[in-house]
XYZ file of C-alpha atoms in Angstrom:
764
model
C 88.356 73.657 145.477
C 91.646 73.411 147.287
C 94.490 75.653 146.077
C 96.942 75.206 148.835
C 99.273 72.317 149.922
C 98.999 72.707 153.689
C 99.393 76.174 155.245
C 102.551 77.338 153.430
C 102.530 75.975 149.778
C 100.443 76.203 146.721
C 99.222 73.098 144.999
C 101.402 72.121 141.942
C 100.522 74.381 139.069
C 98.539 76.911 141.158
C 99.462 80.499 141.273
C 97.522 82.645 143.771
C 97.297 86.344 144.036
C 95.579 87.984 147.097
C 94.487 91.674 147.862
C 97.305 92.983 149.979
C 96.099 96.496 150.853
C 93.799 99.258 149.819
C 95.369 101.664 147.506
C 92.440 103.890 146.792
C 88.854 104.298 147.992
C 86.013 105.810 146.065
C 82.729 106.391 147.841
C 79.533 108.086 147.498
C 76.536 108.143 150.064
C 75.545 104.495 149.532
C 78.452 102.643 147.967
C 82.130 102.282 148.161
C 84.755 100.865 145.759
C 88.059 99.614 146.925
C 91.139 99.113 144.796
C 93.527 96.538 146.008
C 96.958 95.598 144.642
C 98.063 92.112 145.081
C 101.357 93.251 146.595
C 102.320 96.036 148.918
C 103.082 99.262 147.052
C 106.278 100.699 148.533
C 107.045 102.953 145.521
C 105.904 103.800 142.075
C 107.553 100.822 140.546
C 105.385 98.550 142.478
C 102.300 99.589 140.616
C 103.579 97.942 137.308
C 103.382 94.462 135.985
C 100.915 93.317 138.604
C 97.243 92.888 139.294
C 94.826 95.260 140.690
C 91.562 93.932 142.374
C 88.406 96.065 142.270
C 86.130 95.417 145.209
C 82.606 96.940 145.120
C 80.513 97.014 148.338
C 76.853 98.161 148.634
C 73.580 97.130 150.344
C 70.735 95.816 148.334
C 68.419 95.740 151.397
C 68.516 96.453 155.070
C 70.855 94.207 157.030
C 72.463 92.760 153.823
C 75.860 93.971 152.439
C 76.975 92.921 149.019
C 80.625 92.546 148.065
C 81.806 92.018 144.398
C 85.558 91.501 143.684
C 86.634 91.720 139.985
C 90.081 90.803 138.418
C 89.499 91.510 134.660
C 86.279 93.434 134.106
C 86.380 92.994 130.303
C 85.299 89.394 130.356
C 81.995 88.483 128.746
C 79.311 87.653 131.430
C 76.557 85.791 129.449
C 74.380 84.631 132.483
C 72.016 83.344 133.633
C 71.823 85.386 136.807
C 69.750 84.696 139.875
C 66.779 87.063 140.040
C 66.863 88.979 143.364
C 63.392 90.375 143.824
C 64.183 91.850 147.181
C 67.212 93.854 145.936
C 66.932 97.630 145.664
C 68.372 99.643 142.784
C 71.622 100.600 144.243
C 72.037 103.640 142.026
C 69.009 105.383 143.635
C 67.538 103.740 146.692
C 70.127 101.378 148.230
C 69.870 100.591 151.866
C 73.437 101.293 152.698
C 75.017 104.428 154.183
C 78.755 105.263 153.847
C 80.792 107.210 156.369
C 84.465 108.036 156.409
C 86.870 109.081 159.178
C 90.402 109.518 157.903
C 91.538 106.088 156.611
C 88.577 104.322 158.087
C 85.555 103.909 155.794
C 82.290 102.195 156.863
C 79.275 100.928 154.987
C 76.278 100.437 157.241
C 72.955 98.793 156.538
C 70.594 98.455 159.532
C 72.602 97.095 162.354
C 75.265 95.436 159.957
C 78.495 97.421 159.194
C 81.449 96.774 156.802
C 84.610 98.324 158.194
C 87.684 98.915 156.158
C 90.939 100.559 157.476
C 92.909 101.562 154.529
C 96.009 102.199 156.543
C 96.296 98.517 157.485
C 96.840 95.416 155.423
C 93.833 94.165 153.502
C 90.901 93.296 155.875
C 87.105 93.567 155.704
C 85.230 93.461 159.031
C 81.657 92.783 159.223
C 80.322 94.004 162.546
C 76.945 94.177 164.445
C 75.987 94.933 168.100
C 79.602 96.046 168.773
C 81.041 92.622 167.733
C 82.834 91.162 164.697
C 80.617 88.720 163.057
C 83.244 87.577 160.432
C 86.171 89.114 158.632
C 88.129 88.881 155.317
C 91.822 88.649 155.935
C 95.057 88.501 154.025
C 94.104 85.463 151.890
C 90.453 86.277 151.855
C 90.234 87.997 148.434
C 91.937 86.991 145.337
C 92.313 84.783 142.359
C 94.157 81.585 141.334
C 95.338 80.360 138.000
C 95.858 76.602 137.852
C 98.169 74.403 135.764
C 95.614 74.293 132.809
C 95.157 78.011 132.805
C 91.708 78.148 134.436
C 91.072 81.308 136.372
C 89.276 81.279 139.762
C 88.132 83.927 142.048
C 87.961 83.151 145.717
C 86.705 84.543 149.016
C 87.313 83.487 152.512
C 85.293 84.538 155.576
C 86.709 83.677 159.085
C 85.163 81.227 161.470
C 85.293 81.883 165.110
C 85.898 79.239 167.911
C 82.854 77.149 168.113
C 81.173 78.629 165.098
C 79.169 76.022 163.079
C 78.084 76.214 159.551
C 74.658 74.944 158.098
C 72.776 74.958 154.859
C 74.237 74.760 151.252
C 71.002 73.052 150.063
C 69.579 69.648 150.658
C 72.651 67.845 151.769
C 72.836 64.323 153.089
C 76.311 64.561 154.474
C 76.706 65.558 158.226
C 74.426 68.321 159.227
C 77.114 70.641 160.496
C 79.097 71.388 157.363
C 82.445 72.248 159.164
C 85.269 70.169 157.778
C 83.456 69.290 154.513
C 84.185 70.109 150.801
C 80.961 70.903 149.002
C 80.431 71.619 145.347
C 77.317 73.546 144.291
C 76.514 71.383 141.245
C 73.368 69.697 140.478
C 73.527 65.910 140.336
C 71.096 62.857 140.319
C 73.131 61.205 143.053
C 70.500 59.712 145.450
C 70.487 60.505 149.149
C 73.615 58.663 150.287
C 76.480 60.643 148.884
C 78.100 64.088 148.827
C 76.078 64.915 145.637
C 72.693 66.790 145.865
C 69.617 67.472 143.920
C 69.161 70.953 145.418
C 72.307 72.857 145.583
C 71.982 76.293 147.159
C 75.239 78.594 147.623
C 73.803 79.982 150.879
C 74.975 79.147 154.423
C 74.295 80.485 157.877
C 76.237 80.020 161.074
C 75.436 80.102 164.692
C 77.214 83.521 165.062
C 74.308 85.630 163.716
C 74.835 85.915 159.908
C 74.565 84.005 156.581
C 76.365 84.268 153.270
C 74.861 83.946 149.770
C 77.343 83.532 146.832
C 75.593 85.118 143.806
C 76.854 82.804 141.155
C 74.563 80.315 139.248
C 77.478 78.079 138.075
C 79.579 75.647 140.162
C 80.642 77.176 143.533
C 83.207 75.206 145.372
C 83.216 75.463 149.199
C 85.881 74.598 151.590
C 84.184 74.783 154.998
C 87.098 74.809 157.457
C 88.533 71.960 155.182
C 91.498 73.841 153.562
C 92.043 76.718 155.913
C 90.458 75.341 159.043
C 89.423 78.722 160.520
C 87.798 79.860 157.210
C 84.810 79.161 154.925
C 86.328 79.546 151.443
C 84.214 79.771 148.252
C 85.527 79.905 144.739
C 84.155 80.072 141.159
C 85.841 79.828 137.741
C 85.267 83.297 136.648
C 86.781 86.833 136.683
C 84.399 88.123 139.256
C 82.970 86.862 142.637
C 79.944 88.316 144.275
C 78.472 87.557 147.686
C 76.065 88.987 150.345
C 76.544 88.932 153.976
C 73.092 88.562 155.603
C 72.643 89.644 159.239
C 70.206 88.142 161.631
C 71.137 88.065 164.527
C 68.977 84.964 164.880
C 68.715 82.104 162.460
C 65.074 82.988 161.811
C 65.968 86.511 161.055
C 68.805 85.558 158.726
C 66.233 83.402 156.728
C 63.650 86.223 156.703
C 66.264 88.564 155.136
C 67.666 86.044 152.685
C 64.299 84.885 151.342
C 63.206 88.539 151.152
C 66.161 88.932 148.860
C 65.871 85.791 146.679
C 62.031 85.196 146.971
C 59.526 83.750 149.347
C 57.620 80.541 148.788
C 54.162 80.594 147.292
C 51.438 79.234 149.611
C 50.456 75.711 148.595
C 46.730 74.850 148.643
C 45.565 73.385 151.923
C 44.218 70.243 150.312
C 47.775 69.175 149.686
C 48.463 68.695 153.446
C 46.544 65.379 153.331
C 48.029 61.888 152.395
C 49.111 61.333 148.901
C 49.324 57.769 147.338
C 51.114 56.823 144.085
C 51.227 53.958 141.696
C 54.974 53.721 142.446
C 57.457 53.769 139.569
C 58.147 50.498 137.820
C 55.344 48.481 139.291
C 52.521 47.085 137.053
C 49.395 49.184 137.258
C 46.302 50.194 135.343
C 42.964 51.776 136.256
C 41.936 48.567 138.068
C 45.106 48.795 140.192
C 44.357 52.524 140.981
C 40.810 51.664 141.974
C 41.995 48.803 144.012
C 44.361 51.067 145.850
C 41.920 53.839 146.510
C 39.102 51.388 147.393
C 41.488 49.672 149.824
C 42.341 52.889 151.675
C 38.553 53.673 151.857
C 37.687 50.349 153.168
C 40.354 50.595 155.897
C 39.253 54.024 156.917
C 42.372 55.856 155.642
C 41.373 59.144 153.949
C 43.334 59.928 150.878
C 43.684 63.458 149.429
C 45.845 62.990 146.315
C 46.506 60.244 143.948
C 49.528 60.430 141.850
C 50.353 58.731 138.609
C 54.053 57.970 138.217
C 56.087 57.776 134.870
C 54.286 54.846 133.302
C 51.074 56.683 132.780
C 52.778 57.464 129.463
C 54.045 54.709 127.098
C 57.640 53.431 127.730
C 60.521 54.650 125.527
C 58.735 57.942 124.664
C 58.845 60.102 127.836
C 57.598 62.693 127.534
C 54.717 62.672 125.007
C 52.161 63.798 127.529
C 49.745 61.151 126.270
C 48.097 58.508 128.521
C 49.115 54.980 127.494
C 45.962 53.831 125.696
C 46.541 50.053 126.605
C 46.820 50.847 130.346
C 44.374 53.825 130.611
C 41.965 53.775 127.703
C 39.692 56.446 129.243
C 41.796 58.904 131.153
C 39.268 61.716 131.108
C 36.631 59.426 132.461
C 39.048 57.915 134.961
C 39.999 61.316 136.221
C 36.367 62.428 136.498
C 35.636 59.288 138.606
C 38.560 60.140 140.907
C 37.259 63.535 141.357
C 33.862 62.356 142.211
C 35.551 60.574 145.188
C 36.890 63.934 146.275
C 40.548 63.154 145.142
C 43.049 65.504 143.610
C 45.368 64.186 140.865
C 48.976 64.616 140.428
C 50.985 63.363 137.143
C 54.725 62.812 136.715
C 56.599 64.799 134.101
C 60.081 65.612 133.166
C 61.833 68.172 130.891
C 63.103 65.427 128.370
C 61.677 64.420 125.036
C 62.625 60.929 123.882
C 63.360 60.393 120.210
C 60.391 57.947 119.943
C 57.977 60.711 121.145
C 55.931 62.208 118.447
C 57.066 65.556 119.977
C 60.633 65.068 119.117
C 60.474 65.806 115.486
C 58.361 69.027 116.206
C 60.682 70.147 118.892
C 63.722 69.663 116.524
C 62.135 71.334 113.686
C 60.988 74.337 115.630
C 64.215 74.821 117.571
C 62.635 73.983 120.941
C 65.363 71.488 121.971
C 68.874 72.199 123.278
C 71.600 72.072 120.586
C 75.294 71.367 120.250
C 77.695 73.879 118.663
C 77.391 72.231 115.338
C 73.666 72.695 115.213
C 72.639 69.120 115.959
C 70.135 68.341 118.790
C 71.889 67.289 121.998
C 70.978 63.665 122.662
C 71.837 60.652 124.745
C 70.473 57.223 125.880
C 70.589 57.554 129.582
C 67.078 57.486 131.024
C 65.308 57.596 127.685
C 66.716 56.459 124.412
C 67.689 59.373 122.273
C 66.229 61.870 124.652
C 66.641 65.580 124.159
C 66.225 68.484 126.455
C 63.662 71.246 126.201
C 65.344 74.716 125.945
C 63.478 76.908 128.353
C 65.679 79.861 127.507
C 63.681 80.028 124.347
C 60.333 81.704 125.115
C 58.687 79.856 122.236
C 59.807 76.523 123.752
C 58.408 77.406 127.053
C 55.112 78.358 125.468
C 55.222 75.038 123.612
C 55.750 73.229 126.728
C 52.798 75.164 128.322
C 50.654 73.927 125.538
C 51.716 70.312 125.962
C 50.613 70.390 129.635
C 47.504 72.467 129.432
C 45.359 69.557 127.916
C 46.219 67.445 131.046
C 44.833 70.239 133.315
C 41.723 70.339 131.205
C 41.348 66.609 131.738
C 41.478 67.043 135.513
C 45.270 66.819 136.477
C 45.733 69.224 139.453
C 49.572 69.358 139.760
C 52.638 67.938 138.336
C 55.570 66.056 139.792
C 58.477 67.851 138.113
C 61.037 65.206 138.273
C 64.684 65.427 137.122
C 66.314 68.633 135.793
C 69.786 67.845 137.273
C 71.749 66.106 134.504
C 72.063 69.094 132.299
C 74.990 68.829 129.734
C 77.679 71.730 129.444
C 78.799 70.817 125.829
C 75.639 72.629 124.364
C 74.514 76.024 123.021
C 71.433 77.704 124.551
C 68.991 79.751 122.671
C 69.638 82.869 124.577
C 73.415 82.473 124.614
C 73.582 81.591 128.265
C 76.920 80.142 129.670
C 76.451 76.311 129.617
C 78.434 76.117 132.875
C 76.019 78.459 134.608
C 73.075 76.944 132.990
C 73.779 73.511 134.512
C 72.576 74.491 137.924
C 70.072 77.105 136.667
C 68.008 74.884 134.334
C 65.949 73.528 136.959
C 64.847 77.006 137.960
C 63.377 77.695 134.482
C 61.851 74.145 134.380
C 59.973 74.529 137.592
C 59.149 78.129 137.059
C 57.522 77.392 133.672
C 55.316 74.586 135.132
C 54.449 76.514 138.172
C 53.552 79.601 136.191
C 51.172 77.497 134.021
C 49.532 76.191 137.212
C 49.171 79.580 138.645
C 47.654 80.826 135.483
C 45.271 78.086 135.025
C 44.278 77.206 138.601
C 44.638 80.659 140.224
C 46.875 82.067 142.918
C 47.118 79.693 146.003
C 46.225 76.634 143.955
C 49.519 76.107 142.131
C 51.674 73.290 143.483
C 54.531 71.193 142.323
C 56.314 68.037 143.621
C 59.816 68.931 142.556
C 63.079 67.175 142.946
C 65.822 69.711 141.809
C 66.230 73.326 142.701
C 68.650 76.171 143.008
C 68.664 79.388 144.856
C 65.298 81.026 144.528
C 63.667 77.659 143.685
C 61.870 77.916 147.048
C 59.188 80.300 145.196
C 57.813 77.052 143.655
C 56.918 74.579 146.297
C 56.820 71.781 147.142
C 60.195 69.879 146.943
C 60.816 66.366 147.926
C 63.962 64.501 148.875
C 64.617 62.259 145.920
C 65.653 58.669 145.576
C 66.330 57.143 149.053
C 66.799 53.615 150.053
C 64.165 51.820 152.296
C 65.975 51.532 155.670
C 66.573 53.443 158.773
C 69.818 55.095 157.756
C 68.091 56.404 154.526
C 65.207 57.681 156.634
C 67.788 59.582 158.970
C 69.617 60.948 155.885
C 66.507 62.232 154.295
C 65.516 64.155 157.358
C 69.181 65.516 157.583
C 68.755 66.649 153.972
C 65.441 68.236 154.683
C 66.515 70.159 157.660
C 69.580 71.367 155.688
C 67.279 72.585 152.925
C 65.092 74.330 155.378
C 68.132 76.295 156.584
C 68.608 77.308 152.922
C 65.434 79.178 152.500
C 63.032 76.440 151.393
C 59.788 76.507 153.394
C 58.184 73.218 152.361
C 59.662 69.707 152.048
C 58.551 66.163 151.713
C 59.904 62.589 151.143
C 59.041 59.147 149.914
C 57.366 57.434 152.854
C 58.925 53.967 153.157
C 61.744 54.885 150.985
C 62.112 54.720 147.129
C 64.455 52.042 146.327
C 64.066 48.547 147.739
C 61.148 47.520 149.884
C 60.999 48.501 153.666
C 60.444 46.054 156.468
C 57.043 46.568 158.223
C 58.953 48.155 161.003
C 60.680 50.676 158.725
C 57.443 51.434 156.978
C 55.548 52.083 160.155
C 58.119 54.338 161.527
C 58.500 56.207 158.227
C 54.659 56.649 158.166
C 54.818 58.487 161.497
C 57.674 60.612 160.285
C 55.974 61.272 156.785
C 52.637 62.354 158.308
C 54.484 64.705 160.554
C 56.067 66.408 157.641
C 54.854 69.456 155.761
C 53.627 67.128 153.009
C 53.098 63.377 152.999
C 53.484 60.987 150.084
C 53.496 57.119 149.945
C 55.902 56.344 146.998
C 58.304 53.479 145.991
C 60.242 52.165 142.988
C 59.525 48.557 142.175
C 57.170 47.805 145.170
C 53.875 49.334 146.268
C 53.407 51.478 149.316
C 49.867 50.667 150.171
C 49.944 50.072 154.017
C 48.250 46.689 153.927
C 51.217 45.205 152.199
C 53.047 45.725 155.444
C 50.615 44.229 157.863
C 47.421 45.092 159.775
C 49.302 47.249 162.221
C 50.724 49.275 159.370
C 47.116 50.029 158.253
C 46.338 51.130 161.857
C 49.438 53.452 162.175
C 48.776 54.912 158.737
C 45.119 55.629 159.654
C 45.905 57.091 163.045
C 48.536 59.472 161.829
C 46.595 60.490 158.708
C 43.624 61.345 160.982
C 46.062 63.231 163.411
C 47.500 65.206 160.483
C 43.975 66.163 159.473
C 43.182 67.490 162.976
C 46.593 69.414 162.953
C 45.764 70.957 159.648
C 44.951 74.394 161.084
C 48.204 74.372 162.894
C 50.111 73.268 159.863
C 48.428 75.866 157.664
C 49.447 78.553 160.027
C 52.965 77.388 159.751
C 52.581 77.287 156.002
C 51.406 80.917 155.925
C 54.414 81.790 158.110
C 56.713 80.151 155.470
C 54.975 82.067 152.809
C 55.158 85.474 154.435
C 58.680 85.061 156.263
C 60.576 82.270 154.590
C 60.841 80.292 157.867
C 60.194 76.661 157.090
C 57.387 74.429 158.394
C 59.898 71.817 159.270
C 62.479 73.556 161.446
C 66.014 72.562 162.452
C 66.051 72.874 166.355
C 68.523 75.784 166.240
C 65.863 78.018 164.475
C 63.684 77.924 167.568
C 66.481 77.583 170.120
C 69.337 79.570 168.983
C 70.611 80.327 172.447
C 70.841 76.556 173.377
C 74.233 75.236 172.149
C 72.962 71.678 171.964
C 70.203 72.653 169.408
C 72.939 73.622 166.844
C 73.884 69.985 166.196
C 70.528 68.158 166.371
C 69.626 66.411 163.086
C 67.356 63.498 164.318
C 64.614 65.736 165.480
C 62.885 68.874 164.525
C 60.278 71.386 165.233
C 57.039 71.101 163.208
C 55.987 74.682 163.178
C 56.943 76.641 166.278
C 55.385 74.539 168.957
C 55.748 70.847 168.210
C 58.897 68.938 168.669
C 59.086 65.759 166.701
C 61.706 62.913 167.224
C 61.155 60.081 164.669
C 62.175 56.632 165.697
C 65.013 55.024 163.719
C 65.362 51.635 165.369
C 63.815 48.204 165.153
C 63.257 48.081 168.943
C 61.512 51.492 169.189
C 64.355 53.102 171.138
C 64.629 56.735 170.549
C 67.190 59.302 172.019
C 66.147 62.969 171.777
C 66.869 66.305 173.419
C 64.291 68.504 175.143
C 65.134 72.153 175.506
C 64.277 74.067 178.723
C 60.766 74.045 180.265
C 57.985 71.463 180.709
C 56.959 69.662 177.490
C 53.825 67.593 177.052
C 53.456 64.588 174.701
C 50.481 65.406 172.502
C 49.662 61.687 172.137
C 50.141 60.566 175.659
C 49.850 63.468 177.859
C 53.124 62.667 179.494
C 55.222 65.656 180.651
C 58.930 66.057 180.430
C 61.180 68.715 181.870
C 64.306 70.048 180.128
C 66.848 70.850 179.220
C 68.171 67.195 179.059
C 68.312 64.202 176.980
C 65.852 61.338 177.034
C 65.952 57.750 175.969
C 62.579 56.165 175.616
C 61.038 53.106 173.809
C 57.793 53.583 171.865
C 55.372 51.164 170.285
C 54.188 51.983 166.851
C 51.266 54.141 167.818
C 53.375 56.711 169.643
C 56.555 58.643 169.286
C 58.071 61.771 170.941
C 55.575 64.456 169.540
C 56.035 67.214 172.207
C 54.241 70.387 172.770
C 56.412 73.369 173.663
C 55.836 75.190 177.081
C 53.112 77.885 176.879
C 52.003 76.314 173.602
C 48.429 76.511 172.418
C 47.848 73.835 169.578
C 44.598 74.132 167.565
C 43.050 70.893 166.461
C 40.387 70.784 163.915
C 37.207 68.818 164.711
C 37.143 67.085 161.298
C 39.724 64.197 161.002
C 38.504 62.927 157.810
C 39.928 65.589 155.362
C 42.656 68.347 155.699
C 40.234 71.110 154.387
C 37.242 72.051 156.420
C 35.894 74.833 158.647
C 38.582 74.874 161.061
C 36.948 77.296 163.387
C 33.755 74.980 163.876
C 34.507 73.081 166.996
C 38.219 73.698 167.133
C 39.870 72.349 170.236
C 42.695 74.455 171.765
C 45.212 72.280 173.535
C 46.780 74.547 176.271
C 50.100 73.029 177.501
C 52.226 74.045 180.506
C 50.785 77.539 180.446
C 52.629 79.463 183.111
C 51.200 82.114 185.371
C 51.394 85.418 183.627
C 51.793 83.674 180.123
C 49.782 85.230 177.226
C 49.216 84.097 173.773
C 47.308 85.105 170.633
C 46.443 82.220 168.450
C 45.272 82.594 164.738
C 43.036 80.124 163.206
C 44.017 80.424 159.447
C 41.760 80.409 156.518
C 41.639 77.078 154.547
C 41.240 78.678 151.110
C 44.268 80.927 151.104
C 46.165 83.590 153.090
C 44.607 85.211 156.045
C 42.874 84.593 159.344
C 39.368 83.045 159.927
C 39.345 83.669 163.707
C 41.733 84.502 166.526
C 41.883 83.579 170.260
C 43.606 85.562 172.902
C 44.601 83.427 176.066
C 46.026 84.841 179.319
C 46.654 83.134 182.622
C 46.395 84.919 185.924
C 47.022 82.629 188.924
C 44.591 79.681 188.729
C 42.446 81.223 186.018
C 42.685 81.083 182.206
C 41.098 83.970 180.440
C 40.162 83.527 176.797
C 38.594 85.942 174.333
C 37.793 85.353 170.549
C 36.199 86.822 167.623
C 34.984 83.310 166.449
C 31.185 82.831 166.085
C 31.514 79.013 166.005
C 31.557 76.621 168.992
C 35.052 75.877 170.365
C 36.757 73.796 173.109
C 39.640 74.158 175.450
C 41.634 71.234 176.802
C 44.227 71.778 179.501
C 47.187 69.426 180.130
C 49.080 68.268 183.192
C 47.920 66.639 186.396
C 44.464 68.482 186.171
C 43.514 67.746 182.661
C 40.085 69.061 181.708
C 38.021 69.585 178.561
C 35.769 72.705 178.457
C 33.219 73.073 175.609
C 31.901 76.515 174.743
C 28.806 77.075 172.443
C 28.707 79.196 169.391
C 28.892 82.878 170.105
C 30.930 82.661 173.271
C 33.247 85.567 172.984
C 34.916 85.390 176.366
C 35.442 82.617 178.820
C 37.289 82.098 182.167
C 38.214 78.549 183.156
C 40.073 77.037 186.086
C 43.766 76.329 185.538
C 45.206 75.004 188.800
C 48.934 74.600 189.260
């Protein structure tokens, strides 16, 4: 929110007060508290009739420093609060260490230090490696009261020359957030506006740090858009808390941030395959489902998951969690028949109970539905007639919801698409007394957690999986998330990617999108290009609104492209699962903005039409009718996995691709494991694995892990080392394996089972 009128004036009705200096410091070994008057104290009289801000500073984890500034501490704080599983107990085992030298007091945590000089005007300096990362200056800590009497706390952190800001959730506005106003407020706004389904009050910059604002309600950001050299964030509250997270690399920032707020669970490997849905408002029944699945089989396109969208239930009564008997008269038999074909099943749900649903009366009677202040159930007609909202702050309501979903799992449903969760009212009373403004954003966390916990309890660790649309900070623990309702054209495809990369820089490890777009019907060209992009994403789903997304509706070549890239993704499954394990253990996403892998390349910081899939594959989707694509290649010799062509960076390239290729480049010194089985995502990946060795420099050395397909861990490892024109390989795998070298002397070497070491020619 903007409070100023230009640099000098306040906006009409706004009265701002800022910390002016430090009047007192209280410190122990791990924590310090600063008392800051909002005017300079020249004599005793200046301590009267004025505000005093209290700023507490501590470290919840190494490399992270928390700052909480409070005006009036007596206000009621009703929550909800973000859970911080990685935060230490500050009272006993905090990570910080306080030192004091005269007027200078410092709080250090790892390499990150907060420095305060009490003899100077108010300033907080965050330093690392002998440099100031960012600082809080004369207008950086304070409060504002507006014309309506609303009280806001604000913080400002400085931006250096050339400093770029990223993150703040799945945002479809420009990738670099400088110059933008961003409100952290859940909205069902599609993918073409400033609104977002996944609002995360966390940003990182290309100067080695990130900032997490620990507030579940609306957080209003001015990213160089009010004070152009500052990131400002404000909340309507009496207190403001934020954490500065040191890297120094973007990857290390995400590692620390996700350690604090929670790491993603590891999705099951079967979810890596192709998902097909009924689409939304299209006509479908079991015959339609069988026609779709049979059509994919006849055309040689392996399918892993079939998804039933909203109308598996009867209209006007979502959710009643009962199959429409006219459309699906034998759901248990149908699901068994799908399972016999090796398919997994996904079903759509949302957290709303329509008035026509038989569950409405029960939910109202038992107090499971959100109520207004007068005790009546909150209802409206937007989406479902007379619908109400399940109150997940009530443990009994969450248990009730558990019980409604469990029979579907017993029937054979494997996972749920947890749609919606954004349009949450603020004129209501929650069972646990939560603040309605704070619960607006946080509701989705309770919703997704409830469903994920059920799946984990019923299916076991490593088998739980959502397809979720909305999220807030910490929601990365319950994957997978998809990009919401996009249009069916190239602009929407590009904005979807932009949102996904932004979400990845906000701590989310897994992300998907509707292949072909949701609204409207894509042209065959758009469909084929989106198929390439979708099958080179962490998870891949064909889905639409009022038109089907079966590939034959878009021509014979669309069938070929879908088949080719599905088979390619299956061969890439061990590579992708390794990236998934990295996301699970470190928080680094599978689909990575270029700046994550190339933080020292200034060009990488602005790239939003390409990405790294894992650490070794560069993907540049094609967004044009004529197949023209412009993309940037960082330093070194890169090899196109599909064509074998080699390109040398750093430089930009402009190419034209048919529908069977695109820029899919292997990083210098990369070793890409390709599974032998292209018919399914899950197999024995060690059996016949092909190691693609690309531009391996003399002296290069690499250890490659082949992951387990049934959960965390390693099935086999290979160690590669090049010396001159020889490539030395050792392994603990007992299965047969292959090595394929790239470049002008391409060669394939097959090694029988039991080969523990090999030496092959690798000419320059």
